[in-house]
Amino acid sequence: MITLAGNIIKRIRTEGPAKTFRLMKARSRALVCALMEDQRRGVSTSRIVKDQEPEIADPHCHYYAATDYETFHLAMQHLEINPAKEVFVDFGSGKGRIVILAAELPLRRVIGVEFSRHLHLAGLENLAVARSQFKCADVELIHADATQWELPGDATLLFFFNPFDGAVLAKVCENIRRSIAESPRTVRIIYVRPDKFFEKEIAWQEWLTKKVELACVEGKVAIYESK
Ligand SMILES: C[S@@+](CC[C@H](N)C(=O)[O-])C[C@H]1O[C@@H](n2cnc3c(N)ncnc32)[C@H](O)[C@@H]1O
């Protein structure tokens, strides 16, 4: 509670009271919607988890907070896709919200990669409950460090909600570039909060074109396409 009040005061100082109030209103609304969407599916994906297991604690790897339901749908509405051809990957899938939402579309395959064991297990539980609503028949959660995991050569839609930065982000981006070079194809990246690290740390313009940038409750979501 004290941290929350401190954050609000800090934000009022940097962004002014009107913008802070608008943001708080949007976030509260998003949280209520998220709890309702979770309840409708019988899953639990909304609670933030900041404690990583000690063996994986790495300051470059960020804690779990789920992408807002509306942000996912907003981004997907701006993508021209042939669902049956798309293989979707959520890097840092946490409790599985984005994998569940992607699997509710008739995509060819949906994969989530998460390195925290307790989040991976929470994701598996959520998927087991939500599975009856899936339109995608091939859905998988993988317990792995994204830097060590080889991107399948047919993966076409990659989702990131600011999961890591620094050397971890650089290695994952290098793996994606290599995968595209080895198996040439068009890859689209949906990135929530790209302004935080991705656009500052990665020379993405060399291999990606930014197609869309949209305002969302997290701030921004952008869509990039491989050149
Ligand atoms: C901000 S959360 C996003 C969760 C989910 N993708 C979503 O959008 O709802 C970031 C997630 O990335 C995971 N993560 C961080 N570093 C990772 C790594 N090196 N490999 C796999 N997962 C990682 C965290 O445990 C966390 O669950």
mmCIF file of C-alpha atoms and ligand atoms in Angstrom:
data_model
loop_
_atom_site.group_PDB
_atom_site.id
_atom_site.type_symbol
_atom_site.label_atom_id
_atom_site.label_comp_id
_atom_site.label_asym_id
_atom_site.label_seq_id
_atom_site.Cartn_x
_atom_site.Cartn_y
_atom_site.Cartn_z
ATOM 1 C CA MET A 1 0.000 0.000 0.000
ATOM 2 C CA ILE A 2 2.885 2.325 0.974
ATOM 3 C CA THR A 3 4.715 1.450 -2.266
ATOM 4 C CA LEU A 4 1.554 2.156 -4.273
ATOM 5 C CA ALA A 5 1.105 5.573 -2.629
ATOM 6 C CA GLY A 6 4.795 6.321 -3.221
ATOM 7 C CA ASN A 7 4.496 5.380 -6.901
ATOM 8 C CA ILE A 8 1.417 7.576 -7.316
ATOM 9 C CA ILE A 9 3.155 10.559 -5.716
ATOM 10 C CA LYS A 10 6.233 10.010 -7.919
ATOM 11 C CA ARG A 11 4.068 9.870 -11.018
ATOM 12 C CA ILE A 12 2.107 13.015 -10.063
ATOM 13 C CA ARG A 13 5.452 14.814 -9.741
ATOM 14 C CA THR A 14 6.755 13.629 -13.132
ATOM 15 C CA GLU A 15 3.578 13.506 -15.217
ATOM 16 C CA GLY A 16 1.147 15.828 -13.456
ATOM 17 C CA PRO A 17 -2.115 15.037 -11.617
ATOM 18 C CA ALA A 18 -4.438 14.919 -14.669
ATOM 19 C CA LYS A 19 -2.368 12.332 -16.564
ATOM 20 C CA THR A 20 -1.822 10.307 -13.373
ATOM 21 C CA PHE A 21 -5.560 10.265 -12.674
ATOM 22 C CA ARG A 22 -6.358 9.169 -16.268
ATOM 23 C CA LEU A 23 -3.771 6.391 -16.033
ATOM 24 C CA MET A 24 -5.038 5.156 -12.663
ATOM 25 C CA LYS A 25 -8.597 5.132 -13.990
ATOM 26 C CA ALA A 26 -7.563 3.150 -17.093
ATOM 27 C CA ARG A 27 -5.525 0.675 -15.024
ATOM 28 C CA SER A 28 -8.323 0.133 -12.484
ATOM 29 C CA ARG A 29 -10.773 -0.460 -15.307
ATOM 30 C CA ALA A 30 -8.355 -2.897 -16.980
ATOM 31 C CA LEU A 31 -7.876 -4.790 -13.709
ATOM 32 C CA VAL A 32 -11.632 -5.187 -13.181
ATOM 33 C CA CYS A 33 -12.021 -6.393 -16.805
ATOM 34 C CA ALA A 34 -9.096 -8.810 -16.351
ATOM 35 C CA LEU A 35 -10.598 -10.318 -13.195
ATOM 36 C CA MET A 36 -13.907 -10.784 -15.017
ATOM 37 C CA GLU A 37 -12.210 -12.350 -18.055
ATOM 38 C CA ASP A 38 -10.194 -14.657 -15.759
ATOM 39 C CA GLN A 39 -13.351 -15.652 -13.919
ATOM 40 C CA ARG A 40 -15.214 -16.324 -17.155
ATOM 41 C CA ARG A 41 -12.496 -18.822 -18.105
ATOM 42 C CA GLY A 42 -11.988 -20.200 -14.587
ATOM 43 C CA VAL A 43 -8.301 -19.189 -14.627
ATOM 44 C CA SER A 44 -6.088 -17.050 -12.433
ATOM 45 C CA THR A 45 -3.629 -14.899 -14.394
ATOM 46 C CA SER A 46 -4.016 -11.408 -12.946
ATOM 47 C CA ARG A 47 -1.913 -11.312 -9.788
ATOM 48 C CA ILE A 48 1.564 -9.845 -10.226
ATOM 49 C CA VAL A 49 4.403 -12.126 -9.046
ATOM 50 C CA LYS A 50 7.631 -10.351 -8.209
ATOM 51 C CA ASP A 51 9.514 -13.151 -6.440
ATOM 52 C CA GLN A 52 11.567 -15.211 -8.817
ATOM 53 C CA GLU A 53 13.006 -18.523 -7.657
ATOM 54 C CA PRO A 54 16.506 -17.820 -6.243
ATOM 55 C CA GLU A 55 18.212 -20.059 -8.797
ATOM 56 C CA ILE A 56 16.927 -17.980 -11.712
ATOM 57 C CA ALA A 57 17.017 -14.497 -10.146
ATOM 58 C CA ASP A 58 18.614 -12.296 -12.785
ATOM 59 C CA PRO A 59 18.155 -8.515 -12.818
ATOM 60 C CA HIS A 60 17.807 -8.627 -16.622
ATOM 61 C CA CYS A 61 14.784 -10.945 -16.375
ATOM 62 C CA HIS A 62 11.602 -9.147 -15.382
ATOM 63 C CA TYR A 63 8.857 -10.220 -13.018
ATOM 64 C CA TYR A 64 5.410 -11.501 -13.957
ATOM 65 C CA ALA A 65 2.646 -9.078 -14.806
ATOM 66 C CA ALA A 66 0.097 -10.069 -17.412
ATOM 67 C CA THR A 67 -0.636 -8.158 -20.592
ATOM 68 C CA ASP A 68 -4.059 -6.585 -20.459
ATOM 69 C CA TYR A 69 -6.733 -8.610 -22.283
ATOM 70 C CA GLU A 70 -7.677 -5.571 -24.401
ATOM 71 C CA THR A 71 -4.071 -4.928 -25.434
ATOM 72 C CA PHE A 72 -3.780 -8.409 -26.916
ATOM 73 C CA HIS A 73 -6.997 -8.012 -28.921
ATOM 74 C CA LEU A 74 -6.034 -4.485 -30.005
ATOM 75 C CA ALA A 75 -2.722 -5.726 -31.411
ATOM 76 C CA MET A 76 -4.273 -8.753 -33.107
ATOM 77 C CA GLN A 77 -6.888 -6.532 -34.803
ATOM 78 C CA HIS A 78 -4.029 -4.632 -36.464
ATOM 79 C CA LEU A 79 -2.410 -7.744 -37.889
ATOM 80 C CA GLU A 80 -3.342 -9.183 -41.244
ATOM 81 C CA ILE A 81 -2.936 -12.876 -40.704
ATOM 82 C CA ASN A 82 -3.945 -16.167 -42.161
ATOM 83 C CA PRO A 83 -4.631 -17.847 -38.795
ATOM 84 C CA ALA A 84 -4.191 -21.407 -40.040
ATOM 85 C CA LYS A 85 -0.607 -20.597 -41.093
ATOM 86 C CA GLU A 86 0.526 -18.793 -37.957
ATOM 87 C CA VAL A 87 2.730 -20.278 -35.261
ATOM 88 C CA PHE A 88 2.540 -17.998 -32.212
ATOM 89 C CA VAL A 89 5.166 -17.806 -29.459
ATOM 90 C CA ASP A 90 4.865 -15.890 -26.172
ATOM 91 C CA PHE A 91 8.352 -15.237 -24.777
ATOM 92 C CA GLY A 92 8.009 -15.309 -20.979
ATOM 93 C CA SER A 93 4.531 -16.794 -20.890
ATOM 94 C CA GLY A 94 4.101 -16.614 -17.099
ATOM 95 C CA LYS A 95 0.692 -17.864 -15.996
ATOM 96 C CA GLY A 96 -0.386 -18.354 -19.585
ATOM 97 C CA ARG A 97 -2.857 -15.526 -20.256
ATOM 98 C CA ILE A 98 -1.492 -14.682 -23.703
ATOM 99 C CA VAL A 99 -1.102 -18.331 -24.687
ATOM 100 C CA ILE A 100 -4.745 -18.893 -23.722
ATOM 101 C CA LEU A 101 -5.926 -15.867 -25.730
ATOM 102 C CA ALA A 102 -3.860 -16.905 -28.762
ATOM 103 C CA ALA A 103 -5.186 -20.472 -28.476
ATOM 104 C CA GLU A 104 -8.753 -19.149 -28.570
ATOM 105 C CA LEU A 105 -7.975 -18.196 -32.192
ATOM 106 C CA PRO A 106 -7.756 -20.855 -34.906
ATOM 107 C CA LEU A 107 -3.950 -20.606 -35.165
ATOM 108 C CA ARG A 108 -1.769 -23.483 -36.394
ATOM 109 C CA ARG A 109 0.254 -23.726 -33.193
ATOM 110 C CA VAL A 110 0.706 -21.747 -29.970
ATOM 111 C CA ILE A 111 3.771 -21.999 -27.717
ATOM 112 C CA GLY A 112 4.633 -20.296 -24.423
ATOM 113 C CA VAL A 113 8.166 -20.283 -23.005
ATOM 114 C CA GLU A 114 8.653 -19.525 -19.301
ATOM 115 C CA PHE A 115 11.741 -20.021 -17.132
ATOM 116 C CA SER A 116 10.122 -19.788 -13.687
ATOM 117 C CA ARG A 117 9.009 -23.214 -12.525
ATOM 118 C CA HIS A 118 6.186 -21.972 -10.327
ATOM 119 C CA LEU A 119 4.833 -19.690 -13.072
ATOM 120 C CA HIS A 120 5.137 -22.498 -15.630
ATOM 121 C CA LEU A 121 3.123 -24.790 -13.320
ATOM 122 C CA ALA A 122 0.511 -22.065 -12.763
ATOM 123 C CA GLY A 123 0.327 -21.702 -16.564
ATOM 124 C CA LEU A 124 -0.232 -25.446 -17.006
ATOM 125 C CA GLU A 125 -3.074 -25.377 -14.467
ATOM 126 C CA ASN A 126 -4.712 -22.426 -16.219
ATOM 127 C CA LEU A 127 -4.373 -24.067 -19.624
ATOM 128 C CA ALA A 128 -5.949 -27.288 -18.387
ATOM 129 C CA VAL A 129 -9.037 -25.327 -17.306
ATOM 130 C CA ALA A 130 -9.252 -23.063 -20.371
ATOM 131 C CA ARG A 131 -8.486 -25.735 -22.984
ATOM 132 C CA SER A 132 -12.134 -26.583 -23.748
ATOM 133 C CA GLN A 133 -12.504 -23.108 -25.338
ATOM 134 C CA PHE A 134 -9.425 -23.414 -27.558
ATOM 135 C CA LYS A 135 -9.791 -23.202 -31.342
ATOM 136 C CA CYS A 136 -6.114 -24.143 -31.769
ATOM 137 C CA ALA A 137 -5.429 -27.855 -31.314
ATOM 138 C CA ASP A 138 -1.651 -27.612 -30.827
ATOM 139 C CA VAL A 139 -0.860 -25.624 -27.674
ATOM 140 C CA GLU A 140 2.236 -26.103 -25.566
ATOM 141 C CA LEU A 141 3.908 -24.491 -22.563
ATOM 142 C CA ILE A 142 7.667 -25.022 -22.369
ATOM 143 C CA HIS A 143 9.669 -24.658 -19.170
ATOM 144 C CA ALA A 144 12.908 -23.107 -20.455
ATOM 145 C CA ASP A 145 15.115 -20.079 -20.385
ATOM 146 C CA ALA A 146 14.272 -18.131 -23.540
ATOM 147 C CA THR A 147 17.987 -17.621 -24.276
ATOM 148 C CA GLN A 148 18.535 -21.409 -24.402
ATOM 149 C CA TRP A 149 15.408 -22.280 -26.334
ATOM 150 C CA GLU A 150 15.619 -22.694 -30.097
ATOM 151 C CA LEU A 151 12.897 -20.854 -31.950
ATOM 152 C CA PRO A 152 11.094 -23.297 -34.300
ATOM 153 C CA GLY A 153 11.789 -22.547 -37.965
ATOM 154 C CA ASP A 154 8.050 -22.095 -38.627
ATOM 155 C CA ALA A 155 7.354 -19.562 -35.839
ATOM 156 C CA THR A 156 5.763 -16.468 -37.386
ATOM 157 C CA LEU A 157 4.102 -14.421 -34.626
ATOM 158 C CA LEU A 158 6.255 -13.558 -31.625
ATOM 159 C CA PHE A 159 4.831 -11.871 -28.540
ATOM 160 C CA PHE A 160 6.795 -9.991 -25.892
ATOM 161 C CA PHE A 161 5.559 -8.080 -22.880
ATOM 162 C CA ASN A 162 8.838 -6.588 -21.857
ATOM 163 C CA PRO A 163 10.148 -9.885 -20.388
ATOM 164 C CA PHE A 164 13.854 -9.051 -20.226
ATOM 165 C CA ASP A 165 16.549 -6.549 -21.113
ATOM 166 C CA GLY A 166 20.315 -6.340 -21.520
ATOM 167 C CA ALA A 167 22.260 -9.434 -22.533
ATOM 168 C CA VAL A 168 19.162 -11.646 -22.218
ATOM 169 C CA LEU A 169 17.151 -9.563 -24.689
ATOM 170 C CA ALA A 170 20.164 -9.304 -27.044
ATOM 171 C CA LYS A 171 20.650 -13.090 -27.063
ATOM 172 C CA VAL A 172 16.956 -13.800 -27.716
ATOM 173 C CA CYS A 173 16.893 -11.236 -30.568
ATOM 174 C CA GLU A 174 20.035 -12.791 -32.043
ATOM 175 C CA ASN A 175 18.362 -16.221 -31.908
ATOM 176 C CA ILE A 176 15.340 -14.800 -33.762
ATOM 177 C CA ARG A 177 17.555 -13.202 -36.433
ATOM 178 C CA ARG A 178 19.426 -16.475 -36.891
ATOM 179 C CA SER A 179 16.191 -18.449 -37.123
ATOM 180 C CA ILE A 180 14.917 -16.104 -39.880
ATOM 181 C CA ALA A 181 18.236 -16.385 -41.757
ATOM 182 C CA GLU A 182 18.182 -20.191 -41.532
ATOM 183 C CA SER A 183 14.462 -20.563 -42.349
ATOM 184 C CA PRO A 184 13.530 -17.478 -44.384
ATOM 185 C CA ARG A 185 9.971 -16.345 -43.653
ATOM 186 C CA THR A 186 8.049 -13.272 -42.583
ATOM 187 C CA VAL A 187 8.039 -12.931 -38.821
ATOM 188 C CA ARG A 188 5.852 -10.441 -36.992
ATOM 189 C CA ILE A 189 6.717 -9.277 -33.492
ATOM 190 C CA ILE A 190 4.092 -7.848 -31.149
ATOM 191 C CA TYR A 191 5.912 -5.943 -28.431
ATOM 192 C CA VAL A 192 4.196 -4.420 -25.396
ATOM 193 C CA ARG A 193 6.250 -1.540 -23.924
ATOM 194 C CA PRO A 194 8.922 -1.600 -26.668
ATOM 195 C CA ASP A 195 10.043 1.884 -25.607
ATOM 196 C CA LYS A 196 11.459 0.595 -22.319
ATOM 197 C CA PHE A 197 14.336 -1.575 -23.561
ATOM 198 C CA PHE A 198 13.732 -3.103 -26.988
ATOM 199 C CA GLU A 199 13.885 0.116 -28.990
ATOM 200 C CA LYS A 200 16.762 1.502 -26.926
ATOM 201 C CA GLU A 201 18.983 -1.559 -26.738
ATOM 202 C CA ILE A 202 18.402 -3.474 -29.976
ATOM 203 C CA ALA A 203 19.384 -2.323 -33.496
ATOM 204 C CA TRP A 204 15.957 -3.543 -34.621
ATOM 205 C CA GLN A 205 15.809 -1.193 -37.661
ATOM 206 C CA GLU A 206 18.460 -3.371 -39.349
ATOM 207 C CA TRP A 207 16.106 -6.345 -39.555
ATOM 208 C CA LEU A 208 12.612 -5.127 -38.659
ATOM 209 C CA THR A 209 10.179 -2.521 -39.939
ATOM 210 C CA LYS A 210 7.780 -0.984 -37.463
ATOM 211 C CA LYS A 211 4.284 -1.383 -38.897
ATOM 212 C CA VAL A 212 2.077 -0.002 -36.134
ATOM 213 C CA GLU A 213 2.389 1.651 -32.769
ATOM 214 C CA LEU A 214 -0.717 1.897 -30.597
ATOM 215 C CA ALA A 215 -1.572 3.393 -27.236
ATOM 216 C CA CYS A 216 -2.682 0.823 -24.664
ATOM 217 C CA VAL A 217 -3.078 0.584 -20.915
ATOM 218 C CA GLU A 218 0.547 -0.528 -20.489
ATOM 219 C CA GLY A 219 1.665 2.528 -22.508
ATOM 220 C CA LYS A 220 2.447 1.343 -26.026
ATOM 221 C CA VAL A 221 2.196 -1.793 -28.090
ATOM 222 C CA ALA A 222 4.048 -1.986 -31.404
ATOM 223 C CA ILE A 223 4.039 -4.438 -34.282
ATOM 224 C CA TYR A 224 7.225 -5.082 -36.273
ATOM 225 C CA GLU A 225 7.764 -7.164 -39.382
ATOM 226 C CA SER A 226 10.971 -8.816 -40.516
ATOM 227 C CA LYS A 227 12.527 -7.257 -43.647
HETATM 228 C C1 LIG B 1 5.957 -9.111 -17.937
HETATM 229 S S1 LIG B 1 5.720 -10.859 -17.784
HETATM 230 C C2 LIG B 1 4.748 -11.214 -19.243
HETATM 231 C C3 LIG B 1 3.836 -12.411 -19.082
HETATM 232 C C4 LIG B 1 3.036 -12.786 -20.335
HETATM 233 N N1 LIG B 1 3.857 -12.882 -21.503
HETATM 234 C C5 LIG B 1 1.946 -11.773 -20.610
HETATM 235 O O1 LIG B 1 2.161 -10.927 -21.460
HETATM 236 O O2 LIG B 1 0.887 -11.829 -19.956
HETATM 237 C C6 LIG B 1 7.354 -11.442 -18.220
HETATM 238 C C7 LIG B 1 7.548 -12.942 -18.035
HETATM 239 O O3 LIG B 1 8.809 -13.327 -18.599
HETATM 240 C C8 LIG B 1 9.385 -14.331 -17.784
HETATM 241 N N2 LIG B 1 10.816 -14.365 -18.074
HETATM 242 C C9 LIG B 1 11.745 -13.462 -17.699
HETATM 243 N N3 LIG B 1 12.952 -13.827 -18.139
HETATM 244 C C10 LIG B 1 12.808 -15.002 -18.812
HETATM 245 C C11 LIG B 1 13.686 -15.859 -19.510
HETATM 246 N N4 LIG B 1 15.001 -15.619 -19.592
HETATM 247 N N5 LIG B 1 13.192 -16.963 -20.102
HETATM 248 C C12 LIG B 1 11.845 -17.242 -20.031
HETATM 249 N N6 LIG B 1 10.976 -16.473 -19.364
HETATM 250 C C13 LIG B 1 11.433 -15.353 -18.775
HETATM 251 C C14 LIG B 1 9.015 -13.900 -16.366
HETATM 252 O O4 LIG B 1 9.120 -14.951 -15.436
HETATM 253 C C15 LIG B 1 7.583 -13.413 -16.582
HETATM 254 O O5 LIG B 1 6.660 -14.465 -16.429
#
